Structures are given as C-alpha cells and as structure tokens.
C-alpha cells in the first residue's frame, strides 16, 4: 500500500468536504444509519462524478472512473430505488482509489457491508475487487487508536468477502 503524504491526505479531506456539500443540495431520503442513501434516480451518481471535474483523457484514473460509472448507470438506471454507501468510501483496487459509491439493490446487502465496517471500527474502506456475480472484497483502513485526526494513516485491516 502506498503511504500518502500530508498534502495528499489534506486533498482527500477537501474532496470529502466538497462531496458532502454537493450531497446536501440533492434531495435524498436518508436512512436511520445516515450512511445509507436511497436516491430516486441515477442523477446523484452523475453529480458525484461531476465533482471530479469530468473525464481527463490523459489520466488512467479518470478513465477508470468513467468506465465504472458507466457500468453502474447501466446496471441501476432501470430501478426506481437502489442503495449506496458514500464516503468515507473508496472503490478501486490495490493501485487506485475512486470516490464512486458501493451500489446494491437490496438494503440487507448494504447493512451487511456496514456491519463489517462497524464491527471492525473501520473509518475508511476501499473495494479491492468488484464482481457482482461473486461478491465484493472489502479492504478496511482506520486511524491509529486514540489519534484524533481526519486523515487516513495507512493502517490496513483484513479483507472481507461480501457476497452480493
């Protein structure tokens, strides 16, 4: 795992603040967990993608974002309601992280993912593998115990397979 510099950590925090501001302007039904959202259409995903400044064809990361977003929209666009978990959440693999959300159609599947996160006191996660047929492998991260900051410090927890 690549360690982030202090400046990179600050950028991540600023991105999260910007994302929360945009989400506050979107009409959402917020679940009692307050990390589980029920959008009525795919418009929220488009807004999430827009905050990244669109697609920069010169960066592999943004191309991956575009591909993943396209797959998400094609899978979920025909449904009136779907669930997703927002940051602190990151999707990607061991080489790359993106701010696109975890999406599922059944609420119990999202609750299963959240249960894993809460039981292990993880405050930042990334998706190591995203395969809707076999499941999701969740890689958890957390600050050092007792350390009061908003930055991910590189502490890596175990991988968990969530069959969706």
mmCIF file with all atom_site columns, C-alpha atoms in Angstrom:
data_model
loop_
_atom_site.group_PDB
_atom_site.id
_atom_site.type_symbol
_atom_site.label_atom_id
_atom_site.label_alt_id
_atom_site.label_comp_id
_atom_site.label_asym_id
_atom_site.label_entity_id
_atom_site.label_seq_id
_atom_site.pdbx_PDB_ins_code
_atom_site.Cartn_x
_atom_site.Cartn_y
_atom_site.Cartn_z
_atom_site.occupancy
_atom_site.B_iso_or_equiv
_atom_site.pdbx_formal_charge
_atom_site.auth_seq_id
_atom_site.auth_comp_id
_atom_site.auth_asym_id
_atom_site.auth_atom_id
_atom_site.pdbx_PDB_model_num
ATOM 1   C CA . UNK A 1 1   ? 0.000   0.000   0.000   1.00 0.00 ? 1   UNK A CA 1
ATOM 2   C CA . UNK A 1 2   ? 1.330   3.429   -0.928  1.00 0.00 ? 2   UNK A CA 1
ATOM 3   C CA . UNK A 1 3   ? 1.628   5.829   2.013   1.00 0.00 ? 3   UNK A CA 1
ATOM 4   C CA . UNK A 1 4   ? 0.024   9.219   1.438   1.00 0.00 ? 4   UNK A CA 1
ATOM 5   C CA . UNK A 1 5   ? 1.875   12.444  2.151   1.00 0.00 ? 5   UNK A CA 1
ATOM 6   C CA . UNK A 1 6   ? 0.317   15.039  4.458   1.00 0.00 ? 6   UNK A CA 1
ATOM 7   C CA . UNK A 1 7   ? -0.617  17.156  1.422   1.00 0.00 ? 7   UNK A CA 1
ATOM 8   C CA . UNK A 1 8   ? -2.301  14.186  -0.294  1.00 0.00 ? 8   UNK A CA 1
ATOM 9   C CA . UNK A 1 9   ? -4.264  13.479  2.879   1.00 0.00 ? 9   UNK A CA 1
ATOM 10  C CA . UNK A 1 10  ? -5.397  17.127  3.023   1.00 0.00 ? 10  UNK A CA 1
ATOM 11  C CA . UNK A 1 11  ? -6.602  16.895  -0.584  1.00 0.00 ? 11  UNK A CA 1
ATOM 12  C CA . UNK A 1 12  ? -8.653  13.799  0.265   1.00 0.00 ? 12  UNK A CA 1
ATOM 13  C CA . UNK A 1 13  ? -10.283 15.603  3.188   1.00 0.00 ? 13  UNK A CA 1
ATOM 14  C CA . UNK A 1 14  ? -11.090 18.620  0.973   1.00 0.00 ? 14  UNK A CA 1
ATOM 15  C CA . UNK A 1 15  ? -12.654 16.288  -1.612  1.00 0.00 ? 15  UNK A CA 1
ATOM 16  C CA . UNK A 1 16  ? -14.840 14.725  1.079   1.00 0.00 ? 16  UNK A CA 1
ATOM 17  C CA . UNK A 1 17  ? -15.994 18.156  2.278   1.00 0.00 ? 17  UNK A CA 1
ATOM 18  C CA . UNK A 1 18  ? -16.825 19.154  -1.310  1.00 0.00 ? 18  UNK A CA 1
ATOM 19  C CA . UNK A 1 19  ? -18.750 15.911  -1.840  1.00 0.00 ? 19  UNK A CA 1
ATOM 20  C CA . UNK A 1 20  ? -20.781 16.439  1.333   1.00 0.00 ? 20  UNK A CA 1
ATOM 21  C CA . UNK A 1 21  ? -21.651 19.985  0.203   1.00 0.00 ? 21  UNK A CA 1
ATOM 22  C CA . UNK A 1 22  ? -22.942 18.703  -3.142  1.00 0.00 ? 22  UNK A CA 1
ATOM 23  C CA . UNK A 1 23  ? -24.911 15.929  -1.467  1.00 0.00 ? 23  UNK A CA 1
ATOM 24  C CA . UNK A 1 24  ? -26.572 18.463  0.833   1.00 0.00 ? 24  UNK A CA 1
ATOM 25  C CA . UNK A 1 25  ? -28.009 20.136  -2.276  1.00 0.00 ? 25  UNK A CA 1
ATOM 26  C CA . UNK A 1 26  ? -29.510 16.907  -3.614  1.00 0.00 ? 26  UNK A CA 1
ATOM 27  C CA . UNK A 1 27  ? -32.901 15.593  -2.500  1.00 0.00 ? 27  UNK A CA 1
ATOM 28  C CA . UNK A 1 28  ? -32.215 12.273  -0.753  1.00 0.00 ? 28  UNK A CA 1
ATOM 29  C CA . UNK A 1 29  ? -34.090 10.043  1.655   1.00 0.00 ? 29  UNK A CA 1
ATOM 30  C CA . UNK A 1 30  ? -31.568 9.406   4.421   1.00 0.00 ? 30  UNK A CA 1
ATOM 31  C CA . UNK A 1 31  ? -31.775 6.092   6.264   1.00 0.00 ? 31  UNK A CA 1
ATOM 32  C CA . UNK A 1 32  ? -31.546 5.953   10.048  1.00 0.00 ? 32  UNK A CA 1
ATOM 33  C CA . UNK A 1 33  ? -27.954 4.743   9.699   1.00 0.00 ? 33  UNK A CA 1
ATOM 34  C CA . UNK A 1 34  ? -27.223 8.051   7.923   1.00 0.00 ? 34  UNK A CA 1
ATOM 35  C CA . UNK A 1 35  ? -24.653 6.402   5.717   1.00 0.00 ? 35  UNK A CA 1
ATOM 36  C CA . UNK A 1 36  ? -27.249 4.643   3.630   1.00 0.00 ? 36  UNK A CA 1
ATOM 37  C CA . UNK A 1 37  ? -28.953 6.674   0.926   1.00 0.00 ? 37  UNK A CA 1
ATOM 38  C CA . UNK A 1 38  ? -31.949 5.985   -1.304  1.00 0.00 ? 38  UNK A CA 1
ATOM 39  C CA . UNK A 1 39  ? -31.829 8.108   -4.454  1.00 0.00 ? 39  UNK A CA 1
ATOM 40  C CA . UNK A 1 40  ? -34.838 8.103   -6.762  1.00 0.00 ? 40  UNK A CA 1
ATOM 41  C CA . UNK A 1 41  ? -32.762 8.152   -9.957  1.00 0.00 ? 41  UNK A CA 1
ATOM 42  C CA . UNK A 1 42  ? -29.201 7.958   -11.227 1.00 0.00 ? 42  UNK A CA 1
ATOM 43  C CA . UNK A 1 43  ? -28.837 11.765  -11.139 1.00 0.00 ? 43  UNK A CA 1
ATOM 44  C CA . UNK A 1 44  ? -26.938 11.615  -7.854  1.00 0.00 ? 44  UNK A CA 1
ATOM 45  C CA . UNK A 1 45  ? -24.264 9.429   -9.453  1.00 0.00 ? 45  UNK A CA 1
ATOM 46  C CA . UNK A 1 46  ? -23.826 11.937  -12.242 1.00 0.00 ? 46  UNK A CA 1
ATOM 47  C CA . UNK A 1 47  ? -23.404 14.711  -9.673  1.00 0.00 ? 47  UNK A CA 1
ATOM 48  C CA . UNK A 1 48  ? -20.823 12.674  -7.769  1.00 0.00 ? 48  UNK A CA 1
ATOM 49  C CA . UNK A 1 49  ? -18.899 12.160  -10.983 1.00 0.00 ? 49  UNK A CA 1
ATOM 50  C CA . UNK A 1 50  ? -19.121 15.849  -11.917 1.00 0.00 ? 50  UNK A CA 1
ATOM 51  C CA . UNK A 1 51  ? -17.273 16.940  -8.775  1.00 0.00 ? 51  UNK A CA 1
ATOM 52  C CA . UNK A 1 52  ? -14.195 15.176  -10.065 1.00 0.00 ? 52  UNK A CA 1
ATOM 53  C CA . UNK A 1 53  ? -14.098 17.699  -12.894 1.00 0.00 ? 53  UNK A CA 1
ATOM 54  C CA . UNK A 1 54  ? -15.274 15.364  -15.622 1.00 0.00 ? 54  UNK A CA 1
ATOM 55  C CA . UNK A 1 55  ? -13.066 12.976  -17.504 1.00 0.00 ? 55  UNK A CA 1
ATOM 56  C CA . UNK A 1 56  ? -9.452  13.827  -18.185 1.00 0.00 ? 56  UNK A CA 1
ATOM 57  C CA . UNK A 1 57  ? -8.415  11.577  -21.048 1.00 0.00 ? 57  UNK A CA 1
ATOM 58  C CA . UNK A 1 58  ? -4.780  11.887  -20.004 1.00 0.00 ? 58  UNK A CA 1
ATOM 59  C CA . UNK A 1 59  ? -5.243  10.122  -16.685 1.00 0.00 ? 59  UNK A CA 1
ATOM 60  C CA . UNK A 1 60  ? -5.882  6.429   -16.314 1.00 0.00 ? 60  UNK A CA 1
ATOM 61  C CA . UNK A 1 61  ? -7.683  7.045   -13.031 1.00 0.00 ? 61  UNK A CA 1
ATOM 62  C CA . UNK A 1 62  ? -10.400 9.228   -14.527 1.00 0.00 ? 62  UNK A CA 1
ATOM 63  C CA . UNK A 1 63  ? -10.859 6.792   -17.386 1.00 0.00 ? 63  UNK A CA 1
ATOM 64  C CA . UNK A 1 64  ? -11.444 4.087   -14.798 1.00 0.00 ? 64  UNK A CA 1
ATOM 65  C CA . UNK A 1 65  ? -13.964 6.358   -13.081 1.00 0.00 ? 65  UNK A CA 1
ATOM 66  C CA . UNK A 1 66  ? -15.797 6.858   -16.352 1.00 0.00 ? 66  UNK A CA 1
ATOM 67  C CA . UNK A 1 67  ? -15.893 3.118   -17.042 1.00 0.00 ? 67  UNK A CA 1
ATOM 68  C CA . UNK A 1 68  ? -17.109 2.249   -13.561 1.00 0.00 ? 68  UNK A CA 1
ATOM 69  C CA . UNK A 1 69  ? -19.731 4.997   -13.608 1.00 0.00 ? 69  UNK A CA 1
ATOM 70  C CA . UNK A 1 70  ? -20.999 3.793   -16.962 1.00 0.00 ? 70  UNK A CA 1
ATOM 71  C CA . UNK A 1 71  ? -21.311 0.242   -15.624 1.00 0.00 ? 71  UNK A CA 1
ATOM 72  C CA . UNK A 1 72  ? -23.127 1.483   -12.532 1.00 0.00 ? 72  UNK A CA 1
ATOM 73  C CA . UNK A 1 73  ? -25.605 3.551   -14.530 1.00 0.00 ? 73  UNK A CA 1
ATOM 74  C CA . UNK A 1 74  ? -26.363 0.740   -16.957 1.00 0.00 ? 74  UNK A CA 1
ATOM 75  C CA . UNK A 1 75  ? -26.947 -1.699  -14.093 1.00 0.00 ? 75  UNK A CA 1
ATOM 76  C CA . UNK A 1 76  ? -29.081 0.549   -11.877 1.00 0.00 ? 76  UNK A CA 1
ATOM 77  C CA . UNK A 1 77  ? -30.750 3.017   -14.236 1.00 0.00 ? 77  UNK A CA 1
ATOM 78  C CA . UNK A 1 78  ? -33.828 0.811   -14.684 1.00 0.00 ? 78  UNK A CA 1
ATOM 79  C CA . UNK A 1 79  ? -34.553 0.679   -10.954 1.00 0.00 ? 79  UNK A CA 1
ATOM 80  C CA . UNK A 1 80  ? -36.642 3.232   -9.090  1.00 0.00 ? 80  UNK A CA 1
ATOM 81  C CA . UNK A 1 81  ? -34.725 2.702   -5.857  1.00 0.00 ? 81  UNK A CA 1
ATOM 82  C CA . UNK A 1 82  ? -31.248 1.454   -5.060  1.00 0.00 ? 82  UNK A CA 1
ATOM 83  C CA . UNK A 1 83  ? -28.924 1.842   -2.106  1.00 0.00 ? 83  UNK A CA 1
ATOM 84  C CA . UNK A 1 84  ? -25.369 3.033   -1.856  1.00 0.00 ? 84  UNK A CA 1
ATOM 85  C CA . UNK A 1 85  ? -22.777 3.881   0.767   1.00 0.00 ? 85  UNK A CA 1
ATOM 86  C CA . UNK A 1 86  ? -20.921 7.167   0.360   1.00 0.00 ? 86  UNK A CA 1
ATOM 87  C CA . UNK A 1 87  ? -17.504 8.269   1.653   1.00 0.00 ? 87  UNK A CA 1
ATOM 88  C CA . UNK A 1 88  ? -15.641 7.697   3.645   1.00 0.00 ? 88  UNK A CA 1
ATOM 89  C CA . UNK A 1 89  ? -15.732 5.016   0.942   1.00 0.00 ? 89  UNK A CA 1
ATOM 90  C CA . UNK A 1 90  ? -13.399 4.368   -1.933  1.00 0.00 ? 90  UNK A CA 1
ATOM 91  C CA . UNK A 1 91  ? -13.737 1.980   -4.853  1.00 0.00 ? 91  UNK A CA 1
ATOM 92  C CA . UNK A 1 92  ? -10.862 0.614   -6.848  1.00 0.00 ? 92  UNK A CA 1
ATOM 93  C CA . UNK A 1 93  ? -8.061  -1.884  -6.436  1.00 0.00 ? 93  UNK A CA 1
ATOM 94  C CA . UNK A 1 94  ? -4.634  -2.029  -4.861  1.00 0.00 ? 94  UNK A CA 1
ATOM 95  C CA . UNK A 1 95  ? -3.344  0.521   -7.378  1.00 0.00 ? 95  UNK A CA 1
ATOM 96  C CA . UNK A 1 96  ? -6.114  3.073   -7.467  1.00 0.00 ? 96  UNK A CA 1
ATOM 97  C CA . UNK A 1 97  ? -8.939  4.579   -5.441  1.00 0.00 ? 97  UNK A CA 1
ATOM 98  C CA . UNK A 1 98  ? -12.035 6.390   -6.675  1.00 0.00 ? 98  UNK A CA 1
ATOM 99  C CA . UNK A 1 99  ? -14.880 8.141   -4.866  1.00 0.00 ? 99  UNK A CA 1
ATOM 100 C CA . UNK A 1 100 ? -17.664 6.274   -6.663  1.00 0.00 ? 100 UNK A CA 1
ATOM 101 C CA . UNK A 1 101 ? -20.063 4.547   -4.236  1.00 0.00 ? 101 UNK A CA 1
ATOM 102 C CA . UNK A 1 102 ? -20.807 0.910   -3.465  1.00 0.00 ? 102 UNK A CA 1
ATOM 103 C CA . UNK A 1 103 ? -24.171 0.106   -5.049  1.00 0.00 ? 103 UNK A CA 1
ATOM 104 C CA . UNK A 1 104 ? -26.631 -2.680  -4.242  1.00 0.00 ? 104 UNK A CA 1
ATOM 105 C CA . UNK A 1 105 ? -30.333 -3.201  -4.887  1.00 0.00 ? 105 UNK A CA 1
ATOM 106 C CA . UNK A 1 106 ? -31.291 -4.819  -1.568  1.00 0.00 ? 106 UNK A CA 1
ATOM 107 C CA . UNK A 1 107 ? -30.998 -2.936  1.707   1.00 0.00 ? 107 UNK A CA 1
ATOM 108 C CA . UNK A 1 108 ? -29.851 -6.000  3.677   1.00 0.00 ? 108 UNK A CA 1
ATOM 109 C CA . UNK A 1 109 ? -26.741 -6.261  1.496   1.00 0.00 ? 109 UNK A CA 1
ATOM 110 C CA . UNK A 1 110 ? -25.736 -2.714  2.330   1.00 0.00 ? 110 UNK A CA 1
ATOM 111 C CA . UNK A 1 111 ? -26.391 -3.388  6.003   1.00 0.00 ? 111 UNK A CA 1
ATOM 112 C CA . UNK A 1 112 ? -24.113 -6.421  5.773   1.00 0.00 ? 112 UNK A CA 1
ATOM 113 C CA . UNK A 1 113 ? -21.276 -4.275  4.422   1.00 0.00 ? 113 UNK A CA 1
ATOM 114 C CA . UNK A 1 114 ? -21.869 -1.615  7.081   1.00 0.00 ? 114 UNK A CA 1
ATOM 115 C CA . UNK A 1 115 ? -21.895 -4.263  9.815   1.00 0.00 ? 115 UNK A CA 1
ATOM 116 C CA . UNK A 1 116 ? -18.431 -5.410  8.760   1.00 0.00 ? 116 UNK A CA 1
ATOM 117 C CA . UNK A 1 117 ? -17.199 -1.818  8.792   1.00 0.00 ? 117 UNK A CA 1
ATOM 118 C CA . UNK A 1 118 ? -18.692 -1.004  12.199  1.00 0.00 ? 118 UNK A CA 1
ATOM 119 C CA . UNK A 1 119 ? -17.652 -4.246  13.919  1.00 0.00 ? 119 UNK A CA 1
ATOM 120 C CA . UNK A 1 120 ? -14.054 -3.619  12.935  1.00 0.00 ? 120 UNK A CA 1
ATOM 121 C CA . UNK A 1 121 ? -14.200 0.124   13.716  1.00 0.00 ? 121 UNK A CA 1
ATOM 122 C CA . UNK A 1 122 ? -13.063 0.945   10.201  1.00 0.00 ? 122 UNK A CA 1
ATOM 123 C CA . UNK A 1 123 ? -13.458 4.581   9.155   1.00 0.00 ? 123 UNK A CA 1
ATOM 124 C CA . UNK A 1 124 ? -12.211 4.353   5.568   1.00 0.00 ? 124 UNK A CA 1
ATOM 125 C CA . UNK A 1 125 ? -12.678 1.458   3.162   1.00 0.00 ? 125 UNK A CA 1
ATOM 126 C CA . UNK A 1 126 ? -11.758 0.595   -0.376  1.00 0.00 ? 126 UNK A CA 1
ATOM 127 C CA . UNK A 1 127 ? -13.110 -2.078  -2.659  1.00 0.00 ? 127 UNK A CA 1
ATOM 128 C CA . UNK A 1 128 ? -10.336 -4.444  -3.614  1.00 0.00 ? 128 UNK A CA 1
ATOM 129 C CA . UNK A 1 129 ? -12.460 -6.421  -6.049  1.00 0.00 ? 129 UNK A CA 1
ATOM 130 C CA . UNK A 1 130 ? -15.841 -5.529  -7.506  1.00 0.00 ? 130 UNK A CA 1
ATOM 131 C CA . UNK A 1 131 ? -17.557 -8.521  -9.090  1.00 0.00 ? 131 UNK A CA 1
ATOM 132 C CA . UNK A 1 132 ? -21.335 -8.508  -8.839  1.00 0.00 ? 132 UNK A CA 1
ATOM 133 C CA . UNK A 1 133 ? -21.534 -12.263 -9.516  1.00 0.00 ? 133 UNK A CA 1
ATOM 134 C CA . UNK A 1 134 ? -19.175 -13.435 -6.777  1.00 0.00 ? 134 UNK A CA 1
ATOM 135 C CA . UNK A 1 135 ? -19.263 -10.537 -4.340  1.00 0.00 ? 135 UNK A CA 1
ATOM 136 C CA . UNK A 1 136 ? -17.238 -7.616  -3.045  1.00 0.00 ? 136 UNK A CA 1
ATOM 137 C CA . UNK A 1 137 ? -13.937 -7.853  -1.207  1.00 0.00 ? 137 UNK A CA 1
ATOM 138 C CA . UNK A 1 138 ? -13.736 -5.043  1.333   1.00 0.00 ? 138 UNK A CA 1
ATOM 139 C CA . UNK A 1 139 ? -10.353 -3.725  2.429   1.00 0.00 ? 139 UNK A CA 1
ATOM 140 C CA . UNK A 1 140 ? -10.639 -1.677  5.619   1.00 0.00 ? 140 UNK A CA 1
ATOM 141 C CA . UNK A 1 141 ? -8.499  1.200   6.861   1.00 0.00 ? 141 UNK A CA 1
ATOM 142 C CA . UNK A 1 142 ? -8.523  3.155   10.091  1.00 0.00 ? 142 UNK A CA 1
ATOM 143 C CA . UNK A 1 143 ? -6.635  5.793   12.033  1.00 0.00 ? 143 UNK A CA 1
ATOM 144 C CA . UNK A 1 144 ? -4.355  4.644   14.822  1.00 0.00 ? 144 UNK A CA 1
ATOM 145 C CA . UNK A 1 145 ? -6.299  4.111   18.089  1.00 0.00 ? 145 UNK A CA 1
ATOM 146 C CA . UNK A 1 146 ? -6.778  7.332   20.016  1.00 0.00 ? 146 UNK A CA 1
ATOM 147 C CA . UNK A 1 147 ? -5.347  9.529   17.299  1.00 0.00 ? 147 UNK A CA 1
ATOM 148 C CA . UNK A 1 148 ? -7.673  12.482  16.722  1.00 0.00 ? 148 UNK A CA 1
ATOM 149 C CA . UNK A 1 149 ? -7.368  13.491  13.094  1.00 0.00 ? 149 UNK A CA 1
ATOM 150 C CA . UNK A 1 150 ? -9.310  13.320  9.848   1.00 0.00 ? 150 UNK A CA 1
ATOM 151 C CA . UNK A 1 151 ? -6.597  11.650  7.829   1.00 0.00 ? 151 UNK A CA 1
ATOM 152 C CA . UNK A 1 152 ? -6.169  8.070   6.732   1.00 0.00 ? 152 UNK A CA 1
ATOM 153 C CA . UNK A 1 153 ? -2.846  6.918   8.150   1.00 0.00 ? 153 UNK A CA 1
ATOM 154 C CA . UNK A 1 154 ? -2.291  3.659   6.274   1.00 0.00 ? 154 UNK A CA 1
ATOM 155 C CA . UNK A 1 155 ? -3.372  1.155   8.918   1.00 0.00 ? 155 UNK A CA 1
ATOM 156 C CA . UNK A 1 156 ? -4.656  -1.809  6.890   1.00 0.00 ? 156 UNK A CA 1
ATOM 157 C CA . UNK A 1 157 ? -7.134  -4.364  8.219   1.00 0.00 ? 157 UNK A CA 1
ATOM 158 C CA . UNK A 1 158 ? -8.088  -7.751  6.801   1.00 0.00 ? 158 UNK A CA 1
ATOM 159 C CA . UNK A 1 159 ? -10.036 -8.363  3.613   1.00 0.00 ? 159 UNK A CA 1
ATOM 160 C CA . UNK A 1 160 ? -13.657 -9.399  3.891   1.00 0.00 ? 160 UNK A CA 1
ATOM 161 C CA . UNK A 1 161 ? -15.738 -11.066 1.202   1.00 0.00 ? 161 UNK A CA 1
ATOM 162 C CA . UNK A 1 162 ? -19.250 -9.682  0.973   1.00 0.00 ? 162 UNK A CA 1
ATOM 163 C CA . UNK A 1 163 ? -21.403 -11.821 -1.282  1.00 0.00 ? 163 UNK A CA 1
ATOM 164 C CA . UNK A 1 164 ? -23.877 -9.561  -3.017  1.00 0.00 ? 164 UNK A CA 1
#
